[in-house]
Coordinates of C-alpha atoms in Angstrom, one line a residue:
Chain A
X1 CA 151.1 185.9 32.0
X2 CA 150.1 187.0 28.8
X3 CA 150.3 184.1 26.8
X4 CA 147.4 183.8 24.7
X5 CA 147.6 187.8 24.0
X6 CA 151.5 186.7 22.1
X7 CA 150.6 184.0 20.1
X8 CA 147.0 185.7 18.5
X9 CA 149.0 188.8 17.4
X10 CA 152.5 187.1 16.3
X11 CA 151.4 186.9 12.8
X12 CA 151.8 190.8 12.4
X13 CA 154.1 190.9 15.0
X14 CA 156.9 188.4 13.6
X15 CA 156.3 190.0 9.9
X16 CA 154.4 192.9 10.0
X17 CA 151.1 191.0 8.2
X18 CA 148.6 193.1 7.9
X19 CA 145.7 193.2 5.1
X20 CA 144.5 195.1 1.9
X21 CA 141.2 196.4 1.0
X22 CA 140.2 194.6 -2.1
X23 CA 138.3 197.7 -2.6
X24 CA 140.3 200.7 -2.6
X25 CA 143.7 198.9 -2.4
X26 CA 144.8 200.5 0.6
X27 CA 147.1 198.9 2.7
X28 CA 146.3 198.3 6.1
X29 CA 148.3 197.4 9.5
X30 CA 147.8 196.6 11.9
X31 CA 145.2 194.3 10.9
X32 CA 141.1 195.2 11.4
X33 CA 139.2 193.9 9.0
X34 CA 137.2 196.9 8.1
X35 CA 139.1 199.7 5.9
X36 CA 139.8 202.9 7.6
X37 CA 139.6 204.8 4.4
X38 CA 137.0 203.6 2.7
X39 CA 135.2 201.3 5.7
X40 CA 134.5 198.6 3.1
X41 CA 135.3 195.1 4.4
X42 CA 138.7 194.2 4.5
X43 CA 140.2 190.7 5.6
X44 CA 142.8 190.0 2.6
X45 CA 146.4 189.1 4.5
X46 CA 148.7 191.5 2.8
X47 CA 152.5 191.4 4.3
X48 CA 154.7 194.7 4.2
X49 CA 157.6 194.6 2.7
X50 CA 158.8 196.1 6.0
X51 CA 160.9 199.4 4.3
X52 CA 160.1 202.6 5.6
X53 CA 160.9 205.6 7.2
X54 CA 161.4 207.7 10.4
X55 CA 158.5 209.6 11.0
X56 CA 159.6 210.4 14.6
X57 CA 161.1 209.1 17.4
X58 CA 162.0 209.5 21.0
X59 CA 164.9 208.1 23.5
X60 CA 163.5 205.9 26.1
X61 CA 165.5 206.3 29.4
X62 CA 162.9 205.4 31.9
X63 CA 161.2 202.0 30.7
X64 CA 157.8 200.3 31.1
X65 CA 157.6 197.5 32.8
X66 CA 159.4 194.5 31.1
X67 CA 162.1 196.6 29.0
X68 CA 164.0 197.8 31.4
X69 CA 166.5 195.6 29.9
X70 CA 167.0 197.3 26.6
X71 CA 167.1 200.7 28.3
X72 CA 168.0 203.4 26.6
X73 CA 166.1 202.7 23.8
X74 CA 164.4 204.7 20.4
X75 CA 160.9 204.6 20.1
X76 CA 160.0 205.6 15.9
X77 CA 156.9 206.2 14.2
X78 CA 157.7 204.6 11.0
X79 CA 156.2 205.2 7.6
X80 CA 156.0 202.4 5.8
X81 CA 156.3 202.4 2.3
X82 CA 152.5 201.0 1.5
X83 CA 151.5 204.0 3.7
X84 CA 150.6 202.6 7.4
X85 CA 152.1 204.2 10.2
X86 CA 153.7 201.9 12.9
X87 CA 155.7 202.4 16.3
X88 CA 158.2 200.3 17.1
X89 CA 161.3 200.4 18.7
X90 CA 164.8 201.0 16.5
X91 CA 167.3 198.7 17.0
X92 CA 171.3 198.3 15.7
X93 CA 171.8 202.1 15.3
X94 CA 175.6 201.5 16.0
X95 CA 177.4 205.0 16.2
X96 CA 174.6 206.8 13.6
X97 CA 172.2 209.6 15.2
X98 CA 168.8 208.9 14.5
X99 CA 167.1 211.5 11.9
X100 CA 163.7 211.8 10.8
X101 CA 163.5 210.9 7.2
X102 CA 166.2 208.1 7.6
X103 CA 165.3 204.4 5.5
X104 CA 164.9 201.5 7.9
X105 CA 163.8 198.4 7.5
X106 CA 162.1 195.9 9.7
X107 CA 164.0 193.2 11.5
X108 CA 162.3 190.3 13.6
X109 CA 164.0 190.9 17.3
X110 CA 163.2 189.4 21.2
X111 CA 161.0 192.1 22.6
X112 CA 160.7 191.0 25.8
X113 CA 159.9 188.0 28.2
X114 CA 156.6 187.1 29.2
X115 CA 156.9 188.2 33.2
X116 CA 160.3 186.6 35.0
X117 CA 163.0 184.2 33.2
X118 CA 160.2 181.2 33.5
X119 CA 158.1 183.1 30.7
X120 CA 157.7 182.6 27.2
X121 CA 159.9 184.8 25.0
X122 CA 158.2 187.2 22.7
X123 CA 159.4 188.0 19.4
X124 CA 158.4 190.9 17.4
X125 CA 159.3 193.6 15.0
X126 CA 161.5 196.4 15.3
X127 CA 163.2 198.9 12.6
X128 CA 167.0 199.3 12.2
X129 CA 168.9 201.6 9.4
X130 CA 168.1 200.0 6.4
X131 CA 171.7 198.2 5.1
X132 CA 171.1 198.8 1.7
X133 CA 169.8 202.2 1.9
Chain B
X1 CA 183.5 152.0 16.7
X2 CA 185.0 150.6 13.6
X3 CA 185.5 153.6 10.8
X4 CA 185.2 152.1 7.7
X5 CA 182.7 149.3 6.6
X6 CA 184.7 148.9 3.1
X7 CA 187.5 149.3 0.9
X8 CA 185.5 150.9 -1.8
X9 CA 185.3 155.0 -0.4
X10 CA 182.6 155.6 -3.3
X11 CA 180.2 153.2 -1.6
X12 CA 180.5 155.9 1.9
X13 CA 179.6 158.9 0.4
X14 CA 175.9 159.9 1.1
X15 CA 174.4 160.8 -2.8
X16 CA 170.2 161.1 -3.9
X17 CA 168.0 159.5 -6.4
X18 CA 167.6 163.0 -7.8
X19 CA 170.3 165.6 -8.4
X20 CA 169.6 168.4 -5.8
X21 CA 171.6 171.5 -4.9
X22 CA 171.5 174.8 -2.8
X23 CA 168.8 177.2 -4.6
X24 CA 168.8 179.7 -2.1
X25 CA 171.7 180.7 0.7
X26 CA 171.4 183.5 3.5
X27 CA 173.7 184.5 5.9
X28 CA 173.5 186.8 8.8
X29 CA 176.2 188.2 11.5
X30 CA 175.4 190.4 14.1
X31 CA 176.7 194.3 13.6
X32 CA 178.8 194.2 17.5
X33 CA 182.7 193.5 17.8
X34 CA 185.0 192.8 20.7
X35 CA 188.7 193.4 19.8
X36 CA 190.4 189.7 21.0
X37 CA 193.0 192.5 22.5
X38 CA 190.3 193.7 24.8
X39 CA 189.6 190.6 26.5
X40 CA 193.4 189.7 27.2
X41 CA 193.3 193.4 28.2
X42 CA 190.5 192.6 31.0
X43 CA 191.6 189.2 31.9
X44 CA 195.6 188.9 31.4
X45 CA 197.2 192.2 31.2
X46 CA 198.0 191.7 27.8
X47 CA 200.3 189.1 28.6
X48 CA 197.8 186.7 26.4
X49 CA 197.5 187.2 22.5
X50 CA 194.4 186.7 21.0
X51 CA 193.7 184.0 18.2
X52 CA 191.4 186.5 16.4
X53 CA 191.4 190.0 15.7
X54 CA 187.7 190.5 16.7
X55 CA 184.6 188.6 17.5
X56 CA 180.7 188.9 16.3
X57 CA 178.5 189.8 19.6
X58 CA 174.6 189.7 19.2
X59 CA 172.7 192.4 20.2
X60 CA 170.7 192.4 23.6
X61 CA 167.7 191.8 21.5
X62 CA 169.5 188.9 19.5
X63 CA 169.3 185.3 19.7
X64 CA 169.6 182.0 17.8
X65 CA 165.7 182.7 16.6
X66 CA 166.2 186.2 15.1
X67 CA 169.4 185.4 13.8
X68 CA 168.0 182.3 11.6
X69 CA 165.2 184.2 10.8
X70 CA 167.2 187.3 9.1
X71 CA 169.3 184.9 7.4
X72 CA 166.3 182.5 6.4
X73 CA 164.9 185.6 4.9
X74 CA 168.3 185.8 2.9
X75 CA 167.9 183.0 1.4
X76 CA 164.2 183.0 0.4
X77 CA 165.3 186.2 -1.7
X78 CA 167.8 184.4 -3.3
X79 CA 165.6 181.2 -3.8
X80 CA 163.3 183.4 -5.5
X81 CA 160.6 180.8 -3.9
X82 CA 157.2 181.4 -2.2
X83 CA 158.4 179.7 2.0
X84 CA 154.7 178.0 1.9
X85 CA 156.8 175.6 -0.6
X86 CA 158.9 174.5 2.0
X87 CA 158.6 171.4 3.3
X88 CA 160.9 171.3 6.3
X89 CA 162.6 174.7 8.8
X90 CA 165.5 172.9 11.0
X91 CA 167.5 174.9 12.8
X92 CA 170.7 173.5 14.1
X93 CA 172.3 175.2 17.0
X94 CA 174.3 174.7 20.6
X95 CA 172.3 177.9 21.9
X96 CA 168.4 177.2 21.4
X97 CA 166.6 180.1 23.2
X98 CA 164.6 177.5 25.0
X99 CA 165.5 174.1 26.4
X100 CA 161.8 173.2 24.9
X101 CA 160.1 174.7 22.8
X102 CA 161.2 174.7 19.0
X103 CA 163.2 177.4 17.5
X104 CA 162.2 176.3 14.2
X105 CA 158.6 177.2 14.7
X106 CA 158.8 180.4 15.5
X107 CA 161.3 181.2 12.5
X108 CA 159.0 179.1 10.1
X109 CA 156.0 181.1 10.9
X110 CA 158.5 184.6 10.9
X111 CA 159.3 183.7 7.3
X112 CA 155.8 182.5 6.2
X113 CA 156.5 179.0 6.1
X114 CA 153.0 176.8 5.9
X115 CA 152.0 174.3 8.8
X116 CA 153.3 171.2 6.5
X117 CA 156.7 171.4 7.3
X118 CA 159.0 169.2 9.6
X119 CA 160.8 171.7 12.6
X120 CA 162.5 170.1 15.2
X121 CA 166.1 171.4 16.5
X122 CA 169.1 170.0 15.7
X123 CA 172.2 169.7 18.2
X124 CA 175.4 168.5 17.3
X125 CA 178.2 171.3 18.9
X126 CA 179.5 172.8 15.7
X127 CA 177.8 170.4 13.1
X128 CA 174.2 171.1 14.1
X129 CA 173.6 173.2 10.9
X130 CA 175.2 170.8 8.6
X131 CA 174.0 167.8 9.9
X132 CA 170.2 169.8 9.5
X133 CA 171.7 169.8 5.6
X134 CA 172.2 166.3 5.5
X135 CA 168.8 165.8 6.3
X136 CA 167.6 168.1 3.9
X137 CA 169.4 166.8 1.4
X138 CA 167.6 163.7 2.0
X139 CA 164.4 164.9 2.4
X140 CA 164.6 166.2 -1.3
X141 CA 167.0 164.3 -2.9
X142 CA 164.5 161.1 -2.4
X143 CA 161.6 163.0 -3.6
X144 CA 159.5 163.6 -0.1
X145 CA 159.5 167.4 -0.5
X146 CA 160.8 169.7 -3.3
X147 CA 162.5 172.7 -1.1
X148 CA 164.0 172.2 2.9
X149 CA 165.6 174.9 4.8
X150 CA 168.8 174.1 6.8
X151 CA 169.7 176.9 9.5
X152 CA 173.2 176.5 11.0
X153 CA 173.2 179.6 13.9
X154 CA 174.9 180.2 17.0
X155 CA 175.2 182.8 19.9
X156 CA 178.3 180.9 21.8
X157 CA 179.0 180.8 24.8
X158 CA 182.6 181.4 26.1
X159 CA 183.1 181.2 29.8
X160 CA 184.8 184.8 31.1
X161 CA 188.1 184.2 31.1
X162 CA 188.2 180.8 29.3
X163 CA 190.6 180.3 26.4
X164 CA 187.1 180.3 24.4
X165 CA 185.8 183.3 25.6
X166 CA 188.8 185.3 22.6
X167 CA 186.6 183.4 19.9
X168 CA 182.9 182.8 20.9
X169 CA 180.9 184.5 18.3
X170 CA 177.5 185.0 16.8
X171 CA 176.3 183.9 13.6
X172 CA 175.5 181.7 10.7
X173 CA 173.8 180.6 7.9
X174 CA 170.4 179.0 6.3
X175 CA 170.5 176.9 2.6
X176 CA 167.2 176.2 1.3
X177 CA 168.1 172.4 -0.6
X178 CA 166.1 172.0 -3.6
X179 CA 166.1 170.1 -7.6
X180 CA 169.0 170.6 -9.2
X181 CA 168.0 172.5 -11.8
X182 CA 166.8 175.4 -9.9
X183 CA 170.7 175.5 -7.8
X184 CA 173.1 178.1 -7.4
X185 CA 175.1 175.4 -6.4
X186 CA 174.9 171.2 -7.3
X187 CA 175.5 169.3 -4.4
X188 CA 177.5 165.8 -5.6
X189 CA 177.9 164.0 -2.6
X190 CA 178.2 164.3 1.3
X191 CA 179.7 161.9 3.7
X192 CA 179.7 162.1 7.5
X193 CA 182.4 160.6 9.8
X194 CA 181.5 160.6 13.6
X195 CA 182.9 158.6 17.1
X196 CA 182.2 159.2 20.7
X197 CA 185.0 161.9 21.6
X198 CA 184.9 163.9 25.0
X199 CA 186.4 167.3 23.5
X200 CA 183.6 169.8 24.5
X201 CA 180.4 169.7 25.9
X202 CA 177.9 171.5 28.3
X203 CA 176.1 169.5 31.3
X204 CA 172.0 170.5 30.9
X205 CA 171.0 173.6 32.5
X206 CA 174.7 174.7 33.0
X207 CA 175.1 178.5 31.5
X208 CA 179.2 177.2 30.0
X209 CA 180.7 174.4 28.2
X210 CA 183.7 172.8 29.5
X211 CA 186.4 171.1 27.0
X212 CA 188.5 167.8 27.3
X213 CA 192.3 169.1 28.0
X214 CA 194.2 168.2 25.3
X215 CA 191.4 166.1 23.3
X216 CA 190.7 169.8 21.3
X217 CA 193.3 169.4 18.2
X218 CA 194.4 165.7 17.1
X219 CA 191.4 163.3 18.5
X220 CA 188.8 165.7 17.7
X221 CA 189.4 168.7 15.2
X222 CA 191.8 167.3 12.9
X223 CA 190.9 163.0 12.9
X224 CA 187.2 163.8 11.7
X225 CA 187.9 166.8 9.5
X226 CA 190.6 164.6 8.1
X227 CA 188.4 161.9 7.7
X228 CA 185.9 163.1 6.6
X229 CA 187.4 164.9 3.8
X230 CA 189.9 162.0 2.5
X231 CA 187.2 159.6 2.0
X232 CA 185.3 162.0 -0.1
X233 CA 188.1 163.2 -2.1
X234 CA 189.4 159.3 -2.9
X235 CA 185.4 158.5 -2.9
X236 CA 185.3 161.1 -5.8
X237 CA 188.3 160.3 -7.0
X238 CA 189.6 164.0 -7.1
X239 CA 192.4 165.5 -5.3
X240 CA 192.5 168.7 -3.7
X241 CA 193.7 170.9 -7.0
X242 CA 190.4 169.7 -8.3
X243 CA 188.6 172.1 -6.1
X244 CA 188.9 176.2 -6.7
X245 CA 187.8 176.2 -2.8
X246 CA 187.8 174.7 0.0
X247 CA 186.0 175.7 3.7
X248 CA 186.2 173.9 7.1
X249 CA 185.0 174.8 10.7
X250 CA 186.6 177.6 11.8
X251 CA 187.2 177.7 15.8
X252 CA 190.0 179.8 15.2
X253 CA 192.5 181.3 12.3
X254 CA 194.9 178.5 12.8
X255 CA 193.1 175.1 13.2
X256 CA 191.7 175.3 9.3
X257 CA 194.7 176.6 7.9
X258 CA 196.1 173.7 9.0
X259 CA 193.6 171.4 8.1
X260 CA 194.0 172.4 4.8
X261 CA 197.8 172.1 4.8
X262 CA 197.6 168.7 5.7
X263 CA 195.0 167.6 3.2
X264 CA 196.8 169.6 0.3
X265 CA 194.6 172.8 -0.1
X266 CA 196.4 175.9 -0.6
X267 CA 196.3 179.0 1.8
X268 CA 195.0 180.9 -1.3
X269 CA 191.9 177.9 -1.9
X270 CA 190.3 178.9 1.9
X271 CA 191.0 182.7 2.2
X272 CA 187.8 183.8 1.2
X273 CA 185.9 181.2 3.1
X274 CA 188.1 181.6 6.0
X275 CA 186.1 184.1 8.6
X276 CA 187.3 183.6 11.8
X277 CA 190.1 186.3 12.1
X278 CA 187.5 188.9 11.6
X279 CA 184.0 187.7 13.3
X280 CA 185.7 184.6 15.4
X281 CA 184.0 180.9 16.0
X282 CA 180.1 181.3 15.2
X283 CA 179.7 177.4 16.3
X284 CA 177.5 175.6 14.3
X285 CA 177.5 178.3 11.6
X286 CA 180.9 178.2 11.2
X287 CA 181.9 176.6 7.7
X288 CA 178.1 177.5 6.6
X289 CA 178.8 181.3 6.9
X290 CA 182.1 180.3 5.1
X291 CA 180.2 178.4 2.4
X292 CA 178.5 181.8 2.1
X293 CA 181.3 184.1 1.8
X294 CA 182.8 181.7 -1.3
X295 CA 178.8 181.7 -3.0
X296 CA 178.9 185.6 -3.1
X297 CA 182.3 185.5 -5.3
X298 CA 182.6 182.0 -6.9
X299 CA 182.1 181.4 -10.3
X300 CA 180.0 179.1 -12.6
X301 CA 181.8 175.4 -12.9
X302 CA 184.0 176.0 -9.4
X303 CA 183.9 172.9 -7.4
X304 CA 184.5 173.4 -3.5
X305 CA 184.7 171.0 -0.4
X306 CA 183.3 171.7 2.5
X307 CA 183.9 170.3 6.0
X308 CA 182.2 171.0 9.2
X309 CA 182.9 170.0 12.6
X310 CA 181.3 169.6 15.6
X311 CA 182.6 168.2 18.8
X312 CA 181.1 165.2 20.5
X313 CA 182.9 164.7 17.8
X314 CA 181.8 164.4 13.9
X315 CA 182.7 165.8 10.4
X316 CA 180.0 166.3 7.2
X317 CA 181.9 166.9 4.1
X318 CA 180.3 168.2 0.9
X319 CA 181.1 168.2 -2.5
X320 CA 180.1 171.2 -4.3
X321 CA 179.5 172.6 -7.8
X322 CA 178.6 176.2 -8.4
X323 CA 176.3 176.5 -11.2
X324 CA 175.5 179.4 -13.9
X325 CA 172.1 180.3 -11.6
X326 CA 174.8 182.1 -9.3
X327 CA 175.5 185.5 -10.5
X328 CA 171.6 186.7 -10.9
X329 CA 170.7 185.3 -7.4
X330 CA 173.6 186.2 -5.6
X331 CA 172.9 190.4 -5.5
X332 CA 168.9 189.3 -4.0
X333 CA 170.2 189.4 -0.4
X334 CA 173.0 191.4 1.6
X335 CA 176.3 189.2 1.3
X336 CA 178.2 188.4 4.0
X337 CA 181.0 190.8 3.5
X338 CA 178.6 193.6 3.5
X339 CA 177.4 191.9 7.0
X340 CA 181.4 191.8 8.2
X341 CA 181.8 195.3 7.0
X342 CA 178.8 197.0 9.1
X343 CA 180.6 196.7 12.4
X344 CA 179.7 198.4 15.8
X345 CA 182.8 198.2 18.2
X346 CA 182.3 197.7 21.7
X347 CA 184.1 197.7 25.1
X348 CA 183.9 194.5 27.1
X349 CA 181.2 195.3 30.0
X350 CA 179.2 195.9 26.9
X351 CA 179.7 192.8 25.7
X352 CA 179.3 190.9 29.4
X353 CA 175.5 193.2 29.3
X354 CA 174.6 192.3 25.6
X355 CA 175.6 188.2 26.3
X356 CA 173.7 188.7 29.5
X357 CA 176.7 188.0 31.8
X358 CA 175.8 191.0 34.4
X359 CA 173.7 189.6 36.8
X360 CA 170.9 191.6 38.3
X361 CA 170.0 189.7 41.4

């Protein structure tokens, strides 16, 4: 059970919030509170708009433990559009081949469950091709 | 239960110390369809016709949390408001992910709602959502709170092989209630009409609901609707041709085109809030999703009525005024036929995986 691990990151998890360095602006997720370009101190929350785009991806056929329900599934590095990079999974590609380069957004879906059907659901944020590319 | 307490309809209908309206509205339907023809397919032959052309299926990583919180998200945009103003997240649905533990929670925190909010879940069959609206209605109409969200969401469940199973879809809608003067669309009046009916339900912990033989159309469906709506129209003293539109709950194509028949509305007043032939019965976001589809065409000065229905049984009728806010705020979100249109068929064992009817033990 990994309880307390879900509910201290669903913040950036549920809504991608992460912070900006109030000294160099950069935006920064996930969250550190030190600025990994300028290593200034940086605790401001700053939410992404969640927009980006595929940076890469692979199709996972052969899950880790715990999402072997969603199998097969696409695994994206995704640029966003304040610059951080973030994996996620891609979710509601429908019939389209995934390209590198293609506009997603972020969308707030169940990850997983916490262990067997007595866990606690865990929400979190995947990327899907943006609707109004 | 007696059904009226006076002569005078005015004195029923629900209205606020403060005009309030709709400043925000958000809809969201799943991209996955099952043709109707594909279940008759797997479970008659073909011998059965389907009510609806197809149905909305969430995806295996959907449910009645992530749908609220895409379409709570929709209507922020639109509301053009920061979600720490909020003063109250319901979500009203007949499939909370948990038995306990708040739905409303999790989409409050999702959206960026502040801790000083009212969340508990709602559950009324199909009225859940509109009910929630009632309350919010309240909440800001008597001054407690200046903005409260109203979710009406569903991921239905239809027994395999059950009459239901054709129309059992996914989907809804969230209002965010606020002053009038900020509103997309004035709300006038609402009215509620409710009595102990044993249509529909679901036992606790059972995965399927079971409905009450031939209590579905005239005790249930079409005495509360009716009810509902024809004290608010003589309450208001208007007549159907008063309203440009007109949206009720939707379990199938047939029951509201009915309902309107009989009340006076015209097939061409609830075409575009009529849903069901294309994404099928999304339960307590039924007429809310319709409500939606009207907002993204109507115009400044249309008045429309809107009944819900949820088994159990109840109706919540609402009279509606669209306002000039609408055209600006409408193009802030993805409208509901651009939802409809982005549509991902799929054959019925995927459907029995995404619902999670395939068991694995």
């Amino acid at each position: 059970m990994e309880v307390p691990r879900h509910w201290r990151l669903k913040q950036q998890r549920y809504a991608l919030v992460g912070e900006v360095c109030p000294h160099c602006d950069s935006k920064i997720f996930p969250p550190r509170d030190v600025c990994p370009y300028c290593g200034e101190e940086a605790k401001t929350q700053y939410t992404m708009s969640g927009k980006g785009k595929v940076y890469s991806y692979t199709i996972m056929r052969d899950a880790p433990a715990g999402y072997e329900e969603n199998i097969p599934y696409t695994v994206a590095v995704v640029a966003l559009e304040e610059g951080p990079m973030v994996t996620a999974q891609l979710t509601d590609l429908g019939d389209k081949p995934v390209e590198i380069g293609m506009p997603v957004e972020m969308v707030t879906r169940r990850i997983r469950q916490d262990g067997d059907k007595h866990g606690m659901l865990v929400y979190g944020y995947k990327f899907r091709p943006a609707v109004r590319a | 239960m007696t059904t009226e307490t006076t002569n005078d309809p005015s004195k029923l209908l629900l209205k606020t110390d403060r005009k309030i309206g709709i400043i925000g509205y958000g809809a969201y339907v799943p991209r996955y369809r099952i043709p109707g023809e594909d279940i008759s397919m797997v479970w008659t032959g073909h011998k059965t016709g389907s009510p609806v052309k197809e149905k909305s299926v969430a995806g295996i990583d959907e449910d009645v949390i992530t749908m609220s919180i895409e379409a709570a998200r929709n209507a922020i945009a639109r509301a053009g408001i920061d979600p720490c103003e909020l003063r109250a997240v319901w979500v009203g649905s007949e499939s909370h992910p948990y038995a306990v533990k708040p739905s409303g929670t999790v989409v409050a925190e999702a959206i960026g709602a502040s801790a000083s909010i009212q969340s508990g879940d709602w559950e009324f069959a199909c009225k859940a959502g509109t009910e929630a609206m009632v309350a919010a209605i309240a909440l800001t109409g008597s001054g407690m709170g200046r903005y409260a969200m109203a979710i009406g969401m569903d991921t239905a469940q239809g027994k395999p092989a059950d009459a239901l199973e054709y129309t059992a879809a996914s989907g809804g809608a969230a209002f965010i209630i606020g002053p009038a003067e900020e509103a997309v669309v004035e709300i006038e009046a609402s009215y509620s009409f409710v009595s102990d009916t044993p249509d529909f339900w679901r036992r606790a912990e059972m995965k399927y609901p079971e409905h009450g033989q031939r209590f579905t159309g005239e005790p249930a469906y079409f005495k509360h609707i009716e009810g509902a709506a024809r004290i608010m129209l003589d309450g208001m003293k208007r007549s159907p041709s008063d309203y440009t539109y007109g949206v009720f709950h939707q379990p199938n194509p047939k029951f509201p085109q009915r309902v309107a028949a009989t009340l006076g509305f015209t097939p061409e007043q609830i075409k575009d809030g009529l849903l069901s032939p294309d994404i099928g019965n999304t339960y307590a976001g039924s007429a809310m999703i319709g409500l939606t589809a009207i907002l993204d065409i109507a115009k400044p000065g249309d008045r429309i009525l809107m009944v819900s229905y949820g088994s159990g049984a109840g109706s919540d009728a609402f009279s509606l005024v669209v306002t000039d806010k609408i055209a600006a705020r409408r193009e802030l979100a993805t409208s509901t036929a651009e939802y409809i249109a982005r549509r991902t068929q799929i054959d019925y064992g995927t459907y029995l995986r995404y619902r999670g009817n395939i068991s694995m033990e």
